[in-house]
Amino acid sequence: MLIKEVIAEQAQLAQDAALKMASLTTETKNAALLAMADALEKRQDEILAANVEDVETAKKNSTRLNMIDRLILNPKRIADMAEGLRQTATLPDPIGREDFHVTRPNGLKIRRVRVPFGVIGIIYEARPNVTVDAAALCLKSGNACILRGGSEAIRTNKKLTDILNDAAISKGIPEHAIEFVRITDRDAIIAMCRLRNLIDVIIPRGGAGLIARVVEHSIVPVIETGTGVCHVYVDKEANLEMALKVALSAKISRPSVCNSMETLLIHKYIAETFLPDIAKLMIEHGVELRGDAECLKILPDMKAATDKDWSTEYNDLICNVKIVDDVDAAIAHINKYNTKHSDAILTEDKAAAEKFQMQVDSACVYVNTSTRFTDGFEFGFGAEIGISTQKLHARGPMGLEALTTMKYLIEGNGQTR
Amino acid sequence: MLIKEVIAEQAQLAQDAALKMASLTTETKNAALLAMADALEKRQDEILAANVEDVETAKKNSTRLNMIDRLILNPKRIADMAEGLRQTATLPDPIGREDFHVTRPNGLKIRRVRVPFGVIGIIYEARPNVTVDAAALCLKSGNACILRGGSEAIRTNKKLTDILNDAAISKGIPEHAIEFVRITDRDAIIAMCRLRNLIDVIIPRGGAGLIARVVEHSIVPVIETGTGVCHVYVDKEANLEMALKVALSAKISRPSVCNSMETLLIHKYIAETFLPDIAKLMIEHGVELRGDAECLKILPDMKAATDKDWSTEYNDLICNVKIVDDVDAAIAHINKYNTKHSDAILTEDKAAAEKFQMQVDSACVYVNTSTRFTDGFEFGFGAEIGISTQKLHARGPMGLEALTTMKYLIEGNGQTR
C-alpha cells in the first residue's frame, strides 16, 4: 500500500468512529477519560520500556539534548499525564450547547448547537505528553483524532495510544477514536494534509518549520498555533517600578515558551533612566541584549540588533530593545514584526492603553501585565490545545470549545419557498 | 512589476486602511454606506456605459448566455444594489461586542471582543452585484477588502469600485478600503492566495472549480462557500401530502441555487405509493428523474442513476431518486454523498427526526421543511456573504458576524508569572 492509502484508511476508520462519537453522553466520555488515566498508571512499566527504547535510539542518533529531555518519561511524568486526563473529565462538555435560536415569521424554528468537528488531525513533535493531551481533549469534545507525532517518540506514542484506546473501548468509546500514524516519513504529514473529506481540521503543534510545512501543503483547513514574537512597550507614563518587574519576568520566567517577550520597546522620554536599570537586571539574569542605534547611544557596549532580529522568536535568553518616539511608533513596530500572538503596554495613561489595545493586531493585548499569561489555564479554560495565531475560528488560547463547530437544526411544519 | 508585486502592493495599501478601519464608528460606516448607495444611483449612466462594453466583449467572445445574463446591468439591478447598501446600513454593527469576560483569581481582567479580520480577499465570478455586496459587508464589519471579480465584468467592476470608494472616502473611510484587482490573469488569483501576511482570509464565491483552485493554492486561511448536493428523505412516518409539497418545492422553486435538492430518498415502505405520485408531479414540472434499481422496479421507464450522479450538483431540473431501507440507510447515503450543506427529513417520528439531525453531517439539517431555507435572509441575518460548507469558523449562512474575529483584552496591575 502507498503511504497515502494507509493514512486514508486510518482516517476513514476515524470518520466512522466520529459518527458514533457525536452521540456519546458526557458520562461515557468522562468514564473513558478516568479509565484512560488509570490504565496509564497501571501499565506504566510497558510505557517506560517503550520509552527507554526511544531514548536509546535518540542517543544513538545524537539527537539534541533538549529534544531528548522532552522525550524522556518517568513515573512523575506519567502521573502528570494521568492527572491531565482526570482534569479533562472534570471540564464542562462543550457539545450540545445551544448558542443561538430564533423562530422566524414563517414559523421555522432555527437552533444552532455546538457539535464535534468529526476527525481532528494533530501533527506534533517529540513530546509524548501531547499524545495524551490531544487524545483527551478530542475525546471530551466528541471528536475522533488522528495523531502524527515525531519519529523520536514513535514507540512511546504507539504504546500510549494502544493503552488509551484499550481503556476507552472498555468504557463504550468506539474503536478507532484515537488513530495513531505509525509511518514516520514526512510524506505521512503531506498525506494527512491532502485528506480533505476525511480529516475535518488539522492542528500542527510545534516549531515554525513544522507549521509552515503544514500550511503550505494542506487543503484541509488548518488552525495555526504557536510562534510568538511578543513585545512589551514601556510608555512614558508607565509606573517604572512595575515596568521593571513585568519586563524582566516576561523575558526570564520561561524564555523557551511562545508567550515570552522577544522585544522590549521603551518610550524615548524615559529611556535614559529606564534602559540602564532594566539592562542591569537583564544582564544579571543572563540575558543577552540587542539594541537599536538609540539604545547604543545610552549603552555603547550593547550588541546592535539586526533587521532579522526584530522578527526572530529566540525562545532563549536574548532580548531586542528599541527606543520609540511614542505609542504610535510602538504600535507600528509591533504590527510590522509581531506574530499576532501577545503584546503588552505598561502605562498609567488610559488613552494610550486603549489605543494600544485597539490598534495592536494580536490575539492577546495586555495592559500593565505580562504577555506570559497567554495560556489556556491562566485564562481559566481548564485545558489548552495550543495558542492560535490565526484569525479564523479560534484566536489566542484554545480550550475545548475551539475543538467544536456548529450545526443549524431547523424544524418546520411543511414550509416551502 | 510582476503580477504578484502589484497584488502585494494593493494588499499592503488595504492593510494600512484596515488598521484605521478597526476604529471607525458605526455612524461613519453607515453614513458611508448610504453615500455609496446614492452615488450608484447618481452615477448610473457611467455604470451602464461600462457595462455595455463588458457585455459587447462577452458577446464577441461567445460567452454562454446565462453568464451574459448575470453580467448585464439595468436601472432596476442598480437600484437593487443601492437598496442592498442601504439595508446593510440598518444592520447592527458586529464590532466591539464583548462575548466573554472573566476576572481571574490573580486579578487579571480578561475580555474578549469582536474585531475585524483586517483585509478580506473575495474571489468571484461574473456577477457585478457581488462587488457591491462584498464591499458593503466588509465595510460594515470594519474590514478592508481586496476584490477580484471575473474578467467578463472587469469594466463594470472597476467603475463600481471607483464610485464606491469616492463616496466612502467623502464620508471619512480611509483610501484603499476597497481595493479592486484589475489584473484578469488567473495568476492574480494565485498571487492573492500566497499573501499570507497581507490578506487575513479569502472567501471564494463561485462554482466548484473556482473554489477548488483557491483551496489548492491558498496558504491564506479560506472560508469555503457554496456547492450543495442537498437531500430530502421521506421517512415511512412522513405526512405524505406535506412530503409531496416540500420535495417538489425543494427541487423546482429555484433549481440553479446551491440549497435546492439534488437527491430524493424514499423509505421502502411507502415507495410504492409515494414514488409514482412525486414522479408524476416532478415530470409535470419538467424534472428529469434518475433512479436506483429499486425505483426502476416501480417505474421501469425511469432513467438509471450512475454512481457519479449521486454526488453531482446539477443546479438544474434533474433529480436523483433512491429507495432506502430505513433512516440509518438514508443517513449513511447522505454522509457519503452530500457536500455538508443542507439536508432534510420528512417524518412525524420524533426519534427518527432527532437521529437524523444528530447524525447527518451538514451545516443545516431540516425536519419537515425544505433545504431551500438555507439562506442568510431566511435565517434573519439581514445579509449573506455566502454559505460556508466547511466547519472552521463559520458554517451555513454567513452574516456579518462571520466577517469578524476576536481579540482578548487583558488588564492587570503588575501581575507576573
JSON list of N, CA and C in Angstrom, two decimals, chain A residues 93-126:
[
{"chain": "A", "resi": 93, "resn": "ASP", "atom": "N", "xyz": [-18.77, 19.74, 29.35]},
{"chain": "A", "resi": 93, "resn": "ASP", "atom": "CA", "xyz": [-18.85, 19.19, 27.99]},
{"chain": "A", "resi": 93, "resn": "ASP", "atom": "C", "xyz": [-19.33, 20.29, 27.05]},
{"chain": "A", "resi": 94, "resn": "PRO", "atom": "N", "xyz": [-18.53, 20.63, 26.02]},
{"chain": "A", "resi": 94, "resn": "PRO", "atom": "CA", "xyz": [-18.95, 21.73, 25.13]},
{"chain": "A", "resi": 94, "resn": "PRO", "atom": "C", "xyz": [-20.03, 21.32, 24.12]},
{"chain": "A", "resi": 95, "resn": "ILE", "atom": "N", "xyz": [-20.28, 20.02, 24.00]},
{"chain": "A", "resi": 95, "resn": "ILE", "atom": "CA", "xyz": [-21.16, 19.53, 22.92]},
{"chain": "A", "resi": 95, "resn": "ILE", "atom": "C", "xyz": [-22.64, 19.68, 23.29]},
{"chain": "A", "resi": 96, "resn": "GLY", "atom": "N", "xyz": [-23.42, 20.14, 22.33]},
{"chain": "A", "resi": 96, "resn": "GLY", "atom": "CA", "xyz": [-24.86, 20.25, 22.52]},
{"chain": "A", "resi": 96, "resn": "GLY", "atom": "C", "xyz": [-25.31, 21.61, 23.03]},
{"chain": "A", "resi": 97, "resn": "ARG", "atom": "N", "xyz": [-24.36, 22.44, 23.41]},
{"chain": "A", "resi": 97, "resn": "ARG", "atom": "CA", "xyz": [-24.72, 23.76, 23.92]},
{"chain": "A", "resi": 97, "resn": "ARG", "atom": "C", "xyz": [-25.36, 24.59, 22.80]},
{"chain": "A", "resi": 98, "resn": "GLU", "atom": "N", "xyz": [-26.54, 25.15, 23.09]},
{"chain": "A", "resi": 98, "resn": "GLU", "atom": "CA", "xyz": [-27.23, 25.97, 22.09]},
{"chain": "A", "resi": 98, "resn": "GLU", "atom": "C", "xyz": [-26.73, 27.39, 22.25]},
{"chain": "A", "resi": 99, "resn": "ASP", "atom": "N", "xyz": [-26.22, 28.01, 21.18]},
{"chain": "A", "resi": 99, "resn": "ASP", "atom": "CA", "xyz": [-25.71, 29.37, 21.34]},
{"chain": "A", "resi": 99, "resn": "ASP", "atom": "C", "xyz": [-26.50, 30.39, 20.52]},
{"chain": "A", "resi": 100, "resn": "PHE", "atom": "N", "xyz": [-27.57, 29.94, 19.88]},
{"chain": "A", "resi": 100, "resn": "PHE", "atom": "CA", "xyz": [-28.41, 30.86, 19.10]},
{"chain": "A", "resi": 100, "resn": "PHE", "atom": "C", "xyz": [-29.72, 30.15, 18.81]},
{"chain": "A", "resi": 101, "resn": "HIS", "atom": "N", "xyz": [-30.82, 30.87, 18.93]},
{"chain": "A", "resi": 101, "resn": "HIS", "atom": "CA", "xyz": [-32.08, 30.29, 18.44]},
{"chain": "A", "resi": 101, "resn": "HIS", "atom": "C", "xyz": [-33.05, 31.40, 18.08]},
{"chain": "A", "resi": 102, "resn": "VAL", "atom": "N", "xyz": [-33.91, 31.12, 17.14]},
{"chain": "A", "resi": 102, "resn": "VAL", "atom": "CA", "xyz": [-34.86, 32.13, 16.67]},
{"chain": "A", "resi": 102, "resn": "VAL", "atom": "C", "xyz": [-36.07, 31.39, 16.08]},
{"chain": "A", "resi": 103, "resn": "THR", "atom": "N", "xyz": [-37.24, 31.97, 16.22]},
{"chain": "A", "resi": 103, "resn": "THR", "atom": "CA", "xyz": [-38.39, 31.48, 15.48]},
{"chain": "A", "resi": 103, "resn": "THR", "atom": "C", "xyz": [-38.73, 32.54, 14.44]},
{"chain": "A", "resi": 104, "resn": "ARG", "atom": "N", "xyz": [-38.72, 32.15, 13.17]},
{"chain": "A", "resi": 104, "resn": "ARG", "atom": "CA", "xyz": [-38.90, 33.09, 12.10]},
{"chain": "A", "resi": 104, "resn": "ARG", "atom": "C", "xyz": [-40.40, 33.38, 11.87]},
{"chain": "A", "resi": 105, "resn": "PRO", "atom": "N", "xyz": [-40.70, 34.49, 11.22]},
{"chain": "A", "resi": 105, "resn": "PRO", "atom": "CA", "xyz": [-42.11, 34.82, 10.97]},
{"chain": "A", "resi": 105, "resn": "PRO", "atom": "C", "xyz": [-42.90, 33.69, 10.28]},
{"chain": "A", "resi": 106, "resn": "ASN", "atom": "N", "xyz": [-42.24, 32.89, 9.46]},
{"chain": "A", "resi": 106, "resn": "ASN", "atom": "CA", "xyz": [-42.94, 31.77, 8.79]},
{"chain": "A", "resi": 106, "resn": "ASN", "atom": "C", "xyz": [-43.07, 30.54, 9.69]},
{"chain": "A", "resi": 107, "resn": "GLY", "atom": "N", "xyz": [-42.65, 30.65, 10.94]},
{"chain": "A", "resi": 107, "resn": "GLY", "atom": "CA", "xyz": [-42.82, 29.54, 11.87]},
{"chain": "A", "resi": 107, "resn": "GLY", "atom": "C", "xyz": [-41.62, 28.61, 11.99]},
{"chain": "A", "resi": 108, "resn": "LEU", "atom": "N", "xyz": [-40.61, 28.78, 11.12]},
{"chain": "A", "resi": 108, "resn": "LEU", "atom": "CA", "xyz": [-39.43, 27.91, 11.22]},
{"chain": "A", "resi": 108, "resn": "LEU", "atom": "C", "xyz": [-38.72, 28.16, 12.55]},
{"chain": "A", "resi": 109, "resn": "LYS", "atom": "N", "xyz": [-38.43, 27.06, 13.25]},
{"chain": "A", "resi": 109, "resn": "LYS", "atom": "CA", "xyz": [-37.64, 27.18, 14.48]},
{"chain": "A", "resi": 109, "resn": "LYS", "atom": "C", "xyz": [-36.20, 26.81, 14.17]},
{"chain": "A", "resi": 110, "resn": "ILE", "atom": "N", "xyz": [-35.30, 27.80, 14.33]},
{"chain": "A", "resi": 110, "resn": "ILE", "atom": "CA", "xyz": [-33.89, 27.59, 13.99]},
{"chain": "A", "resi": 110, "resn": "ILE", "atom": "C", "xyz": [-33.07, 27.59, 15.28]},
{"chain": "A", "resi": 111, "resn": "ARG", "atom": "N", "xyz": [-32.29, 26.53, 15.49]},
{"chain": "A", "resi": 111, "resn": "ARG", "atom": "CA", "xyz": [-31.39, 26.46, 16.64]},
{"chain": "A", "resi": 111, "resn": "ARG", "atom": "C", "xyz": [-29.98, 26.22, 16.13]},
{"chain": "A", "resi": 112, "resn": "ARG", "atom": "N", "xyz": [-29.00, 26.79, 16.83]},
{"chain": "A", "resi": 112, "resn": "ARG", "atom": "CA", "xyz": [-27.61, 26.50, 16.49]},
{"chain": "A", "resi": 112, "resn": "ARG", "atom": "C", "xyz": [-26.95, 25.85, 17.70]},
{"chain": "A", "resi": 113, "resn": "VAL", "atom": "N", "xyz": [-26.39, 24.67, 17.51]},
{"chain": "A", "resi": 113, "resn": "VAL", "atom": "CA", "xyz": [-25.78, 23.96, 18.63]},
{"chain": "A", "resi": 113, "resn": "VAL", "atom": "C", "xyz": [-24.33, 23.63, 18.30]},
{"chain": "A", "resi": 114, "resn": "ARG", "atom": "N", "xyz": [-23.53, 23.49, 19.36]},
{"chain": "A", "resi": 114, "resn": "ARG", "atom": "CA", "xyz": [-22.13, 23.10, 19.18]},
{"chain": "A", "resi": 114, "resn": "ARG", "atom": "C", "xyz": [-22.07, 21.60, 18.94]},
{"chain": "A", "resi": 115, "resn": "VAL", "atom": "N", "xyz": [-21.32, 21.20, 17.93]},
{"chain": "A", "resi": 115, "resn": "VAL", "atom": "CA", "xyz": [-21.13, 19.79, 17.60]},
{"chain": "A", "resi": 115, "resn": "VAL", "atom": "C", "xyz": [-19.63, 19.53, 17.38]},
{"chain": "A", "resi": 116, "resn": "PRO", "atom": "N", "xyz": [-19.22, 18.27, 17.43]},
{"chain": "A", "resi": 116, "resn": "PRO", "atom": "CA", "xyz": [-17.80, 17.99, 17.18]},
{"chain": "A", "resi": 116, "resn": "PRO", "atom": "C", "xyz": [-17.45, 18.29, 15.72]},
{"chain": "A", "resi": 117, "resn": "PHE", "atom": "N", "xyz": [-16.16, 18.52, 15.46]},
{"chain": "A", "resi": 117, "resn": "PHE", "atom": "CA", "xyz": [-15.70, 18.65, 14.08]},
{"chain": "A", "resi": 117, "resn": "PHE", "atom": "C", "xyz": [-15.87, 17.35, 13.31]},
{"chain": "A", "resi": 118, "resn": "GLY", "atom": "N", "xyz": [-15.56, 16.23, 13.98]},
{"chain": "A", "resi": 118, "resn": "GLY", "atom": "CA", "xyz": [-15.54, 14.93, 13.31]},
{"chain": "A", "resi": 118, "resn": "GLY", "atom": "C", "xyz": [-14.19, 14.30, 13.57]},
{"chain": "A", "resi": 119, "resn": "VAL", "atom": "N", "xyz": [-13.26, 14.49, 12.62]},
{"chain": "A", "resi": 119, "resn": "VAL", "atom": "CA", "xyz": [-11.90, 13.97, 12.80]},
{"chain": "A", "resi": 119, "resn": "VAL", "atom": "C", "xyz": [-10.92, 15.14, 12.83]},
{"chain": "A", "resi": 120, "resn": "ILE", "atom": "N", "xyz": [-10.15, 15.20, 13.91]},
{"chain": "A", "resi": 120, "resn": "ILE", "atom": "CA", "xyz": [-9.13, 16.24, 14.05]},
{"chain": "A", "resi": 120, "resn": "ILE", "atom": "C", "xyz": [-7.76, 15.61, 13.86]},
{"chain": "A", "resi": 121, "resn": "GLY", "atom": "N", "xyz": [-6.98, 16.16, 12.95]},
{"chain": "A", "resi": 121, "resn": "GLY", "atom": "CA", "xyz": [-5.60, 15.70, 12.76]},
{"chain": "A", "resi": 121, "resn": "GLY", "atom": "C", "xyz": [-4.66, 16.54, 13.59]},
{"chain": "A", "resi": 122, "resn": "ILE", "atom": "N", "xyz": [-3.82, 15.91, 14.39]},
{"chain": "A", "resi": 122, "resn": "ILE", "atom": "CA", "xyz": [-2.84, 16.66, 15.18]},
{"chain": "A", "resi": 122, "resn": "ILE", "atom": "C", "xyz": [-1.45, 16.21, 14.72]},
{"chain": "A", "resi": 123, "resn": "ILE", "atom": "N", "xyz": [-0.64, 17.16, 14.32]},
{"chain": "A", "resi": 123, "resn": "ILE", "atom": "CA", "xyz": [0.72, 16.86, 13.86]},
{"chain": "A", "resi": 123, "resn": "ILE", "atom": "C", "xyz": [1.68, 17.56, 14.80]},
{"chain": "A", "resi": 124, "resn": "TYR", "atom": "N", "xyz": [2.55, 16.78, 15.45]},
{"chain": "A", "resi": 124, "resn": "TYR", "atom": "CA", "xyz": [3.36, 17.37, 16.51]},
{"chain": "A", "resi": 124, "resn": "TYR", "atom": "C", "xyz": [4.75, 16.77, 16.53]},
{"chain": "A", "resi": 125, "resn": "GLU", "atom": "N", "xyz": [5.54, 17.19, 17.53]},
{"chain": "A", "resi": 125, "resn": "GLU", "atom": "CA", "xyz": [6.94, 16.80, 17.55]},
{"chain": "A", "resi": 125, "resn": "GLU", "atom": "C", "xyz": [7.24, 15.80, 18.67]},
{"chain": "A", "resi": 126, "resn": "ALA", "atom": "N", "xyz": [8.31, 15.99, 19.42]},
{"chain": "A", "resi": 126, "resn": "ALA", "atom": "CA", "xyz": [8.81, 14.88, 20.24]},
{"chain": "A", "resi": 126, "resn": "ALA", "atom": "C", "xyz": [8.09, 14.61, 21.56]}
]
